[in-house]
mmCIF file of C-alpha atoms and ligand atoms in Angstrom:
data_model
loop_
_atom_site.group_PDB
_atom_site.id
_atom_site.type_symbol
_atom_site.label_atom_id
_atom_site.label_comp_id
_atom_site.label_asym_id
_atom_site.label_seq_id
_atom_site.Cartn_x
_atom_site.Cartn_y
_atom_site.Cartn_z
ATOM 1 C CA MET A 289 -25.377 59.474 71.240
ATOM 2 C CA SER A 290 -25.153 61.706 73.804
ATOM 3 C CA LYS A 291 -26.860 61.575 76.907
ATOM 4 C CA SER A 292 -30.096 63.845 77.729
ATOM 5 C CA TYR A 293 -32.469 64.055 80.211
ATOM 6 C CA ASN A 294 -36.154 65.096 80.801
ATOM 7 C CA ILE A 295 -36.571 68.299 82.779
ATOM 8 C CA ALA A 296 -40.030 69.548 83.665
ATOM 9 C CA VAL A 297 -39.937 73.549 84.414
ATOM 10 C CA ILE A 298 -42.443 75.022 86.559
ATOM 11 C CA PRO A 299 -41.281 78.624 86.502
ATOM 12 C CA GLY A 300 -44.359 79.231 88.555
ATOM 13 C CA ASP A 301 -45.330 82.714 90.003
ATOM 14 C CA GLY A 302 -43.775 86.405 90.460
ATOM 15 C CA THR A 303 -40.125 86.510 89.831
ATOM 16 C CA GLY A 304 -39.931 82.756 89.297
ATOM 17 C CA PRO A 305 -39.823 82.671 85.582
ATOM 18 C CA GLU A 306 -37.025 85.194 85.412
ATOM 19 C CA VAL A 307 -34.714 83.290 88.007
ATOM 20 C CA VAL A 308 -35.703 79.984 86.409
ATOM 21 C CA ALA A 309 -34.628 81.509 83.085
ATOM 22 C CA GLU A 310 -31.405 82.350 84.086
ATOM 23 C CA GLY A 311 -30.722 78.857 85.791
ATOM 24 C CA ILE A 312 -31.685 77.387 82.432
ATOM 25 C CA LYS A 313 -29.226 79.651 80.422
ATOM 26 C CA VAL A 314 -26.605 78.192 82.837
ATOM 27 C CA MET A 315 -27.442 74.754 82.463
ATOM 28 C CA GLN A 316 -27.245 75.242 78.831
ATOM 29 C CA ALA A 317 -24.020 76.675 78.902
ATOM 30 C CA VAL A 318 -22.530 73.681 81.064
ATOM 31 C CA SER A 319 -24.248 70.881 79.515
ATOM 32 C CA ALA A 320 -22.841 72.226 75.959
ATOM 33 C CA HIS A 321 -19.603 71.865 77.500
ATOM 34 C CA ALA A 322 -20.088 68.476 79.252
ATOM 35 C CA GLY A 323 -21.537 67.129 76.343
ATOM 36 C CA PHE A 324 -25.251 66.307 77.675
ATOM 37 C CA SER A 325 -28.577 67.774 76.543
ATOM 38 C CA VAL A 326 -31.708 68.636 78.907
ATOM 39 C CA ASN A 327 -34.995 68.638 77.268
ATOM 40 C CA LEU A 328 -37.267 71.169 78.692
ATOM 41 C CA ASN A 329 -40.729 70.626 79.377
ATOM 42 C CA TYR A 330 -42.542 73.947 80.616
ATOM 43 C CA MET A 331 -45.512 73.409 82.979
ATOM 44 C CA ASP A 332 -48.175 76.180 83.666
ATOM 45 C CA ILE A 333 -48.673 75.729 87.089
ATOM 46 C CA GLY A 334 -49.238 78.518 89.976
ATOM 47 C CA GLY A 335 -51.071 81.186 91.409
ATOM 48 C CA GLU A 336 -51.664 82.921 87.775
ATOM 49 C CA ARG A 337 -53.361 79.450 86.540
ATOM 50 C CA TYR A 338 -55.251 79.124 89.504
ATOM 51 C CA LEU A 339 -56.655 82.640 89.567
ATOM 52 C CA ARG A 340 -57.387 81.969 85.648
ATOM 53 C CA THR A 341 -59.147 78.783 85.669
ATOM 54 C CA GLY A 342 -59.731 77.646 89.535
ATOM 55 C CA GLU A 343 -57.449 74.883 89.111
ATOM 56 C CA VAL A 344 -54.519 74.412 91.589
ATOM 57 C CA LEU A 345 -53.120 71.482 90.499
ATOM 58 C CA PRO A 346 -54.239 70.296 87.192
ATOM 59 C CA ALA A 347 -56.021 67.049 86.639
ATOM 60 C CA GLY A 348 -52.826 64.553 85.759
ATOM 61 C CA ALA A 349 -50.268 66.802 86.269
ATOM 62 C CA VAL A 350 -48.568 64.441 89.404
ATOM 63 C CA GLU A 351 -48.849 61.332 86.963
ATOM 64 C CA ASP A 352 -46.989 63.744 84.221
ATOM 65 C CA LEU A 353 -44.385 64.602 86.504
ATOM 66 C CA ARG A 354 -43.583 61.148 87.432
ATOM 67 C CA LYS A 355 -42.104 60.631 84.171
ATOM 68 C CA PHE A 356 -39.451 63.301 84.074
ATOM 69 C CA ASP A 357 -35.930 63.049 85.267
ATOM 70 C CA ALA A 358 -36.214 65.930 87.952
ATOM 71 C CA ILE A 359 -38.562 69.039 88.260
ATOM 72 C CA TYR A 360 -36.965 72.346 88.286
ATOM 73 C CA LEU A 361 -39.251 74.819 90.167
ATOM 74 C CA GLY A 362 -39.308 78.979 90.314
ATOM 75 C CA ALA A 363 -41.773 80.038 93.022
ATOM 76 C CA ILE A 364 -45.067 79.412 93.889
ATOM 77 C CA GLY A 365 -47.284 82.260 95.574
ATOM 78 C CA HIS A 366 -49.528 85.101 94.534
ATOM 79 C CA PRO A 367 -50.494 88.156 96.257
ATOM 80 C CA ASP A 368 -54.076 87.700 95.007
ATOM 81 C CA VAL A 369 -54.556 84.303 96.664
ATOM 82 C CA LYS A 370 -55.218 83.363 100.114
ATOM 83 C CA PRO A 371 -52.462 82.006 101.873
ATOM 84 C CA GLY A 372 -52.460 78.235 102.377
ATOM 85 C CA ILE A 373 -54.312 77.740 98.981
ATOM 86 C CA LEU A 374 -51.275 77.601 96.558
ATOM 87 C CA GLU A 375 -48.714 76.246 99.332
ATOM 88 C CA LYS A 376 -50.771 73.213 100.209
ATOM 89 C CA GLY A 377 -52.284 72.685 96.611
ATOM 90 C CA ILE A 378 -48.969 72.750 94.864
ATOM 91 C CA LEU A 379 -45.854 72.620 96.425
ATOM 92 C CA LEU A 380 -46.904 70.449 99.713
ATOM 93 C CA LYS A 381 -48.714 68.309 97.595
ATOM 94 C CA LEU A 382 -46.212 67.721 95.016
ATOM 95 C CA ARG A 383 -43.869 66.910 97.417
ATOM 96 C CA PHE A 384 -46.130 64.308 99.450
ATOM 97 C CA GLU A 385 -47.632 62.748 96.328
ATOM 98 C CA LEU A 386 -44.217 62.387 94.452
ATOM 99 C CA ASP A 387 -42.923 61.122 98.285
ATOM 100 C CA GLN A 388 -39.970 63.580 98.138
ATOM 101 C CA TYR A 389 -39.135 62.674 101.564
ATOM 102 C CA ILE A 390 -35.773 64.606 101.963
ATOM 103 C CA ASN A 391 -35.462 68.160 101.887
ATOM 104 C CA LEU A 392 -31.837 68.873 101.345
ATOM 105 C CA ARG A 393 -30.716 72.470 102.051
ATOM 106 C CA PRO A 394 -27.001 73.258 101.894
ATOM 107 C CA VAL A 395 -25.985 76.328 104.020
ATOM 108 C CA LYS A 396 -22.693 77.645 102.646
ATOM 109 C CA LEU A 397 -21.311 80.748 103.011
ATOM 110 C CA TYR A 398 -19.685 81.792 99.628
ATOM 111 C CA PRO A 399 -16.750 84.202 99.032
ATOM 112 C CA GLY A 400 -17.357 87.752 98.876
ATOM 113 C CA ILE A 401 -21.004 87.465 100.430
ATOM 114 C CA ASP A 402 -21.711 89.947 103.561
ATOM 115 C CA CYS A 403 -22.297 87.428 106.386
ATOM 116 C CA PRO A 404 -24.571 88.664 109.289
ATOM 117 C CA LEU A 405 -22.367 87.079 112.022
ATOM 118 C CA LYS A 406 -19.362 88.928 113.258
ATOM 119 C CA ASP A 407 -16.231 87.392 112.604
ATOM 120 C CA LYS A 408 -17.375 84.510 110.546
ATOM 121 C CA GLY A 409 -16.284 83.177 107.117
ATOM 122 C CA PRO A 410 -16.527 80.914 104.582
ATOM 123 C CA ALA A 411 -14.519 78.615 106.362
ATOM 124 C CA ASP A 412 -17.118 78.610 109.240
ATOM 125 C CA ILE A 413 -20.471 78.272 107.536
ATOM 126 C CA ASP A 414 -20.514 75.108 105.236
ATOM 127 C CA PHE A 415 -23.460 72.787 106.612
ATOM 128 C CA VAL A 416 -26.157 70.879 104.976
ATOM 129 C CA VAL A 417 -29.645 70.325 106.480
ATOM 130 C CA VAL A 418 -31.603 67.077 105.922
ATOM 131 C CA ARG A 419 -35.065 68.086 106.232
ATOM 132 C CA GLU A 420 -37.856 65.175 106.692
ATOM 133 C CA ASN A 421 -40.195 66.569 103.931
ATOM 134 C CA THR A 422 -43.450 64.436 104.106
ATOM 135 C CA GLU A 423 -44.725 63.689 107.989
ATOM 136 C CA GLY A 424 -44.697 65.841 110.964
ATOM 137 C CA ILE A 425 -46.979 68.657 111.509
ATOM 138 C CA TYR A 426 -47.346 69.191 107.827
ATOM 139 C CA THR A 427 -49.799 66.179 107.118
ATOM 140 C CA GLY A 428 -52.504 68.126 107.954
ATOM 141 C CA ALA A 429 -53.683 65.687 110.623
ATOM 142 C CA GLY A 430 -55.932 67.263 113.072
ATOM 143 C CA GLY A 431 -58.865 69.575 112.985
ATOM 144 C CA PHE A 432 -61.345 71.791 114.813
ATOM 145 C CA PHE A 433 -64.267 71.024 117.442
ATOM 146 C CA LYS A 434 -66.678 73.729 117.795
ATOM 147 C CA LYS A 435 -65.183 76.136 115.367
ATOM 148 C CA GLY A 436 -66.040 79.757 115.633
ATOM 149 C CA THR A 437 -67.672 79.173 119.035
ATOM 150 C CA PRO A 438 -66.009 80.525 122.298
ATOM 151 C CA ASP A 439 -65.315 76.784 123.094
ATOM 152 C CA GLU A 440 -63.586 76.389 120.069
ATOM 153 C CA VAL A 441 -60.596 73.662 119.903
ATOM 154 C CA ALA A 442 -57.774 73.150 117.312
ATOM 155 C CA VAL A 443 -56.036 70.322 117.301
ATOM 156 C CA GLN A 444 -53.019 69.567 114.736
ATOM 157 C CA GLU A 445 -50.765 66.653 115.214
ATOM 158 C CA SER A 446 -47.262 65.620 114.271
ATOM 159 C CA ILE A 447 -47.105 62.112 112.567
ATOM 160 C CA ASN A 448 -43.989 60.168 112.762
ATOM 161 C CA THR A 449 -43.886 56.881 111.087
ATOM 162 C CA ARG A 450 -40.769 54.611 111.977
ATOM 163 C CA LYS A 451 -40.594 53.874 108.062
ATOM 164 C CA GLY A 452 -40.376 57.839 107.428
ATOM 165 C CA VAL A 453 -38.246 58.739 109.972
ATOM 166 C CA GLU A 454 -35.850 55.958 109.603
ATOM 167 C CA ARG A 455 -35.541 56.426 105.598
ATOM 168 C CA CYS A 456 -34.660 59.921 106.564
ATOM 169 C CA ILE A 457 -32.142 59.197 109.001
ATOM 170 C CA ARG A 458 -30.755 56.666 106.707
ATOM 171 C CA PHE A 459 -30.575 59.274 104.114
ATOM 172 C CA ALA A 460 -28.707 61.480 106.483
ATOM 173 C CA PHE A 461 -26.188 58.880 107.314
ATOM 174 C CA ASP A 462 -25.424 58.063 103.848
ATOM 175 C CA TYR A 463 -25.276 61.831 102.690
ATOM 176 C CA CYS A 464 -22.970 62.329 105.499
ATOM 177 C CA MET A 465 -20.755 59.674 104.167
ATOM 178 C CA LYS A 466 -20.836 60.919 100.543
ATOM 179 C CA ARG A 467 -20.227 64.515 101.450
ATOM 180 C CA ASN A 468 -16.975 63.187 103.433
ATOM 181 C CA LYS A 469 -16.140 66.487 105.117
ATOM 182 C CA GLU A 470 -16.168 66.104 109.237
ATOM 183 C CA LYS A 471 -18.280 62.713 109.042
ATOM 184 C CA GLN A 472 -20.618 64.441 111.909
ATOM 185 C CA LEU A 473 -24.240 63.828 111.915
ATOM 186 C CA THR A 474 -26.459 66.148 114.161
ATOM 187 C CA LEU A 475 -29.928 65.024 115.089
ATOM 188 C CA CYS A 476 -31.865 68.245 115.936
ATOM 189 C CA GLY A 477 -35.122 67.541 118.059
ATOM 190 C CA LYS A 478 -36.673 68.626 121.147
ATOM 191 C CA THR A 479 -36.417 65.345 123.523
ATOM 192 C CA ASN A 480 -36.802 67.058 126.441
ATOM 193 C CA VAL A 481 -40.377 68.227 125.533
ATOM 194 C CA LEU A 482 -41.757 66.040 122.533
ATOM 195 C CA THR A 483 -41.293 62.890 124.565
ATOM 196 C CA PHE A 484 -42.968 60.730 122.086
ATOM 197 C CA ALA A 485 -42.250 62.265 118.494
ATOM 198 C CA PHE A 486 -38.436 62.625 119.404
ATOM 199 C CA ASP A 487 -38.144 59.386 121.355
ATOM 200 C CA LEU A 488 -38.960 57.714 117.985
ATOM 201 C CA TRP A 489 -36.358 59.790 116.401
ATOM 202 C CA GLU A 490 -33.723 59.352 118.796
ATOM 203 C CA ARG A 491 -34.032 55.479 118.903
ATOM 204 C CA ALA A 492 -34.203 55.298 115.322
ATOM 205 C CA PHE A 493 -31.048 57.469 115.060
ATOM 206 C CA ASN A 494 -29.071 55.575 117.365
ATOM 207 C CA GLU A 495 -30.061 52.517 116.416
ATOM 208 C CA VAL A 496 -29.171 53.158 112.310
ATOM 209 C CA SER A 497 -25.948 54.878 113.713
ATOM 210 C CA LYS A 498 -24.441 51.269 114.527
ATOM 211 C CA GLU A 499 -24.393 50.601 111.081
ATOM 212 C CA TYR A 500 -22.103 53.591 110.140
ATOM 213 C CA THR A 501 -19.411 53.354 112.555
ATOM 214 C CA ASP A 502 -17.275 56.009 110.455
ATOM 215 C CA ILE A 503 -19.655 59.049 111.638
ATOM 216 C CA LYS A 504 -19.572 61.021 114.676
ATOM 217 C CA THR A 505 -22.974 61.434 116.037
ATOM 218 C CA ASP A 506 -24.277 64.053 118.040
ATOM 219 C CA TYR A 507 -27.488 65.953 119.306
ATOM 220 C CA ALA A 508 -28.823 69.418 119.552
ATOM 221 C CA HIS A 509 -32.375 70.652 120.882
ATOM 222 C CA VAL A 510 -34.138 72.650 118.298
ATOM 223 C CA ASP A 511 -33.778 76.015 120.309
ATOM 224 C CA ALA A 512 -30.170 75.302 121.271
ATOM 225 C CA ILE A 513 -29.256 74.820 117.496
ATOM 226 C CA THR A 514 -30.561 78.332 116.527
ATOM 227 C CA MET A 515 -28.266 79.403 119.140
ATOM 228 C CA TRP A 516 -25.307 77.584 117.860
ATOM 229 C CA PHE A 517 -26.115 78.698 114.058
ATOM 230 C CA VAL A 518 -25.374 82.294 115.514
ATOM 231 C CA LYS A 519 -22.624 81.494 117.728
ATOM 232 C CA ASN A 520 -20.695 78.471 116.269
ATOM 233 C CA PRO A 521 -21.845 77.762 112.775
ATOM 234 C CA GLU A 522 -18.626 75.903 112.181
ATOM 235 C CA TRP A 523 -19.685 73.180 114.486
ATOM 236 C CA PHE A 524 -21.897 71.055 112.069
ATOM 237 C CA ASP A 525 -21.687 69.008 108.903
ATOM 238 C CA VAL A 526 -24.814 67.441 108.435
ATOM 239 C CA ILE A 527 -27.739 67.926 110.509
ATOM 240 C CA VAL A 528 -31.014 65.731 110.285
ATOM 241 C CA THR A 529 -34.222 66.787 111.784
ATOM 242 C CA ASP A 530 -38.298 66.735 110.972
ATOM 243 C CA ASN A 531 -40.235 68.605 108.951
ATOM 244 C CA MET A 532 -41.328 71.892 111.211
ATOM 245 C CA PHE A 533 -37.966 72.112 112.667
ATOM 246 C CA GLY A 534 -36.408 71.802 109.669
ATOM 247 C CA ASP A 535 -38.524 74.530 107.895
ATOM 248 C CA ILE A 536 -37.310 76.710 110.865
ATOM 249 C CA ILE A 537 -33.908 76.460 110.943
ATOM 250 C CA THR A 538 -33.089 76.634 107.313
ATOM 251 C CA ASP A 539 -34.634 80.012 107.124
ATOM 252 C CA LEU A 540 -32.072 80.885 109.890
ATOM 253 C CA GLY A 541 -29.656 78.738 107.584
ATOM 254 C CA ALA A 542 -30.444 81.015 104.928
ATOM 255 C CA MET A 543 -29.541 84.345 106.314
ATOM 256 C CA ILE A 544 -26.154 83.351 107.543
ATOM 257 C CA GLN A 545 -25.302 82.235 104.206
ATOM 258 C CA GLY A 546 -26.181 85.717 102.694
ATOM 259 C CA GLY A 547 -30.048 85.492 102.626
ATOM 260 C CA MET A 548 -32.893 84.116 99.813
ATOM 261 C CA GLY A 549 -30.978 85.194 97.206
ATOM 262 C CA ILE A 550 -28.592 82.628 97.520
ATOM 263 C CA ALA A 551 -30.381 79.985 99.191
ATOM 264 C CA ALA A 552 -31.549 76.656 97.171
ATOM 265 C CA GLY A 553 -32.819 73.147 97.882
ATOM 266 C CA GLY A 554 -33.787 69.970 96.783
ATOM 267 C CA ASN A 555 -36.973 67.956 97.438
ATOM 268 C CA ILE A 556 -35.537 64.326 96.879
ATOM 269 C CA ASN A 557 -37.221 61.225 96.385
ATOM 270 C CA PRO A 558 -34.074 58.975 96.018
ATOM 271 C CA GLU A 559 -36.270 56.323 94.272
ATOM 272 C CA GLY A 560 -38.656 58.754 92.291
ATOM 273 C CA VAL A 561 -38.331 62.204 90.974
ATOM 274 C CA SER A 562 -36.999 65.087 92.771
ATOM 275 C CA MET A 563 -37.827 68.774 92.492
ATOM 276 C CA PHE A 564 -35.399 71.696 93.095
ATOM 277 C CA GLU A 565 -35.997 75.050 93.915
ATOM 278 C CA PRO A 566 -34.779 78.477 95.178
ATOM 279 C CA ILE A 567 -35.757 78.489 98.954
ATOM 280 C CA GLY A 568 -37.044 82.121 98.584
ATOM 281 C CA GLY A 569 -40.632 82.904 97.499
ATOM 282 C CA SER A 570 -42.197 84.780 94.314
ATOM 283 C CA ALA A 571 -41.117 88.316 95.602
ATOM 284 C CA PRO A 572 -43.953 89.797 93.523
ATOM 285 C CA LYS A 573 -42.861 93.256 94.249
ATOM 286 C CA TYR A 574 -39.864 92.781 91.925
ATOM 287 C CA LYS A 575 -41.497 90.615 89.402
ATOM 288 C CA GLY A 576 -40.269 91.823 85.507
ATOM 289 C CA LYS A 577 -37.982 94.594 86.960
ATOM 290 C CA ASN A 578 -34.910 92.391 85.837
ATOM 291 C CA MET A 579 -33.759 93.160 89.616
ATOM 292 C CA ILE A 580 -34.098 89.932 91.661
ATOM 293 C CA ASN A 581 -31.296 87.825 92.374
ATOM 294 C CA PRO A 582 -31.275 84.356 89.947
ATOM 295 C CA LEU A 583 -28.280 82.926 92.254
ATOM 296 C CA ALA A 584 -30.398 80.816 94.354
ATOM 297 C CA ALA A 585 -32.140 79.473 91.180
ATOM 298 C CA ILE A 586 -28.850 78.965 89.749
ATOM 299 C CA CYS A 587 -27.553 77.054 92.646
ATOM 300 C CA ALA A 588 -30.717 74.718 92.487
ATOM 301 C CA ALA A 589 -29.859 74.030 88.853
ATOM 302 C CA GLY A 590 -26.557 72.901 90.140
ATOM 303 C CA ILE A 591 -27.787 70.741 92.785
ATOM 304 C CA MET A 592 -30.600 69.215 90.184
ATOM 305 C CA LEU A 593 -27.369 68.501 87.801
ATOM 306 C CA GLU A 594 -25.634 66.808 90.635
ATOM 307 C CA HIS A 595 -28.618 64.641 91.441
ATOM 308 C CA ILE A 596 -29.350 63.530 87.926
ATOM 309 C CA GLY A 597 -25.600 62.403 87.851
ATOM 310 C CA GLU A 598 -23.798 65.113 86.361
ATOM 311 C CA GLU A 599 -21.893 65.775 89.551
ATOM 312 C CA GLU A 600 -19.016 67.490 87.695
ATOM 313 C CA SER A 601 -21.221 69.936 85.827
ATOM 314 C CA GLY A 602 -23.182 70.446 89.210
ATOM 315 C CA ARG A 603 -19.919 71.359 90.840
ATOM 316 C CA LYS A 604 -18.864 73.632 87.808
ATOM 317 C CA VAL A 605 -22.053 75.662 88.359
ATOM 318 C CA GLU A 606 -21.049 76.115 92.145
ATOM 319 C CA LYS A 607 -17.825 77.054 91.378
ATOM 320 C CA ALA A 608 -18.840 79.771 89.049
ATOM 321 C CA VAL A 609 -21.464 81.208 91.283
ATOM 322 C CA MET A 610 -18.523 81.804 93.884
ATOM 323 C CA LYS A 611 -16.828 83.557 91.257
ATOM 324 C CA VAL A 612 -19.369 85.692 90.854
ATOM 325 C CA THR A 613 -20.516 86.366 94.409
ATOM 326 C CA GLY A 614 -16.521 86.584 94.978
ATOM 327 C CA SER A 615 -15.569 89.209 92.602
ATOM 328 C CA HIS A 616 -18.329 90.936 91.187
ATOM 329 C CA LEU A 617 -21.855 91.309 93.137
ATOM 330 C CA LYS A 618 -22.092 94.185 95.074
ATOM 331 C CA SER A 619 -24.773 92.683 97.217
ATOM 332 C CA LEU A 620 -27.003 89.828 96.801
ATOM 333 C CA ALA A 621 -30.206 91.695 97.706
ATOM 334 C CA ALA A 622 -32.695 92.599 94.886
ATOM 335 C CA GLY A 623 -32.144 96.007 93.215
ATOM 336 C CA LYS A 624 -28.625 96.213 94.855
ATOM 337 C CA MET A 625 -26.536 93.595 93.345
ATOM 338 C CA GLY A 626 -24.806 96.306 90.688
ATOM 339 C CA MET A 627 -26.125 93.994 87.775
ATOM 340 C CA THR A 628 -29.558 93.139 86.516
ATOM 341 C CA THR A 629 -30.897 89.734 86.701
ATOM 342 C CA THR A 630 -30.103 88.411 83.301
ATOM 343 C CA GLU A 631 -26.590 90.260 83.579
ATOM 344 C CA VAL A 632 -25.826 87.865 86.637
ATOM 345 C CA GLY A 633 -27.073 85.016 84.794
ATOM 346 C CA ASP A 634 -24.794 85.755 81.622
ATOM 347 C CA LEU A 635 -21.876 86.055 83.904
ATOM 348 C CA VAL A 636 -22.671 82.712 85.604
ATOM 349 C CA ALA A 637 -23.259 80.966 81.977
ATOM 350 C CA LYS A 638 -19.701 82.478 80.902
ATOM 351 C CA TYR A 639 -18.003 81.118 83.886
ATOM 352 C CA VAL A 640 -19.440 77.447 83.227
ATOM 353 C CA SER A 641 -18.305 77.682 79.447
HETATM 354 C C1 IPM B 145 -40.449 76.131 102.446
HETATM 355 C C2 IPM B 145 -41.751 76.900 102.410
HETATM 356 C C3 IPM B 145 -42.737 75.749 102.700
HETATM 357 C C4 IPM B 145 -42.699 75.132 103.656
HETATM 358 C C5 IPM B 145 -44.317 76.646 102.524
HETATM 359 C C6 IPM B 145 -44.100 77.557 101.357
HETATM 360 C C7 IPM B 145 -45.340 75.514 102.491
HETATM 361 O O1 IPM B 145 -41.548 77.656 103.861
HETATM 362 O O2 IPM B 145 -40.060 75.558 101.406
HETATM 363 O O3 IPM B 145 -39.699 75.861 103.417
HETATM 364 O O4 IPM B 145 -43.101 75.248 104.833
HETATM 365 O O5 IPM B 145 -42.081 74.143 103.595
HETATM 366 MN MN1 MN B 146 -39.664 77.444 104.777
#
């Protein structure tokens, strides 16, 4: 019997369902050739459901999701819902509850894509950010004191546990070995100011590095790294950092690889269920127009295939995407691709077949 995988699909809001449909089209095309199948289980989670029912994450959803081989997510976010509700109630909640402690974000400039950096090409931009995904400022530790008065105090603390930091750093070293490119891992922090949090990070990094003598290690402050991303992106191979810094630098990373139309990532629990998503949001103004770029979602599907053990198919998806960016697309921007959303998906699906 051929192998089959159970995938939970959360199309979500805005253009999420449209881009997810293209990712699935590509997954089905590639799986048919590789001889495995994907069983899709659609879940109605997102802003639309929240507005309809008042429920953010339906009861039992987390437990249901644990049973799958992977989760494929479109986008969460709705213009009629106050910022923070869906982000915290769905996306962050899933990352935390499913202990997806790694946010893996490749930054790679594909052929044919306009890079905003002068004189930089695909040979210069190819690195991966390993972002810690369950701690730091994101834990919600802190609170208000005398809220709404002139004496108001707001505290939001960064929680860094030795266990959480170390498992993230260990993942980054292992990933760097497996990637086998420059074998160079950069810790991105702020040791000159955040002298508690990044002291812990730095000590853990240095200790773990002793077990990986093949890997060259390096350190960059977060402010400096934003400068190097623009000036010398070719210096980086794998970067490991905390949740907040990882959030910020990967948006910059997405821009130098061509924008949100192409940036994808995985929320990974190496011992549990992982969730793959395009990094861009729900782009409500393009909803239902067949104009949004589905490549980020298609790339997320490729990363998902690699993660569940179908490495060759994952690589095939990436190669097909590179063929499309290299010779067909006018631009990555919604409405300017020279093709519709579904046509882009059809083309990638043709190339993986
Ligand atoms: C991301 C997003 C999320 C984050 C938001 C939507 C909560 O910006 O995936 O990078 O901050 O992690
Ligand atoms: Mn972000």
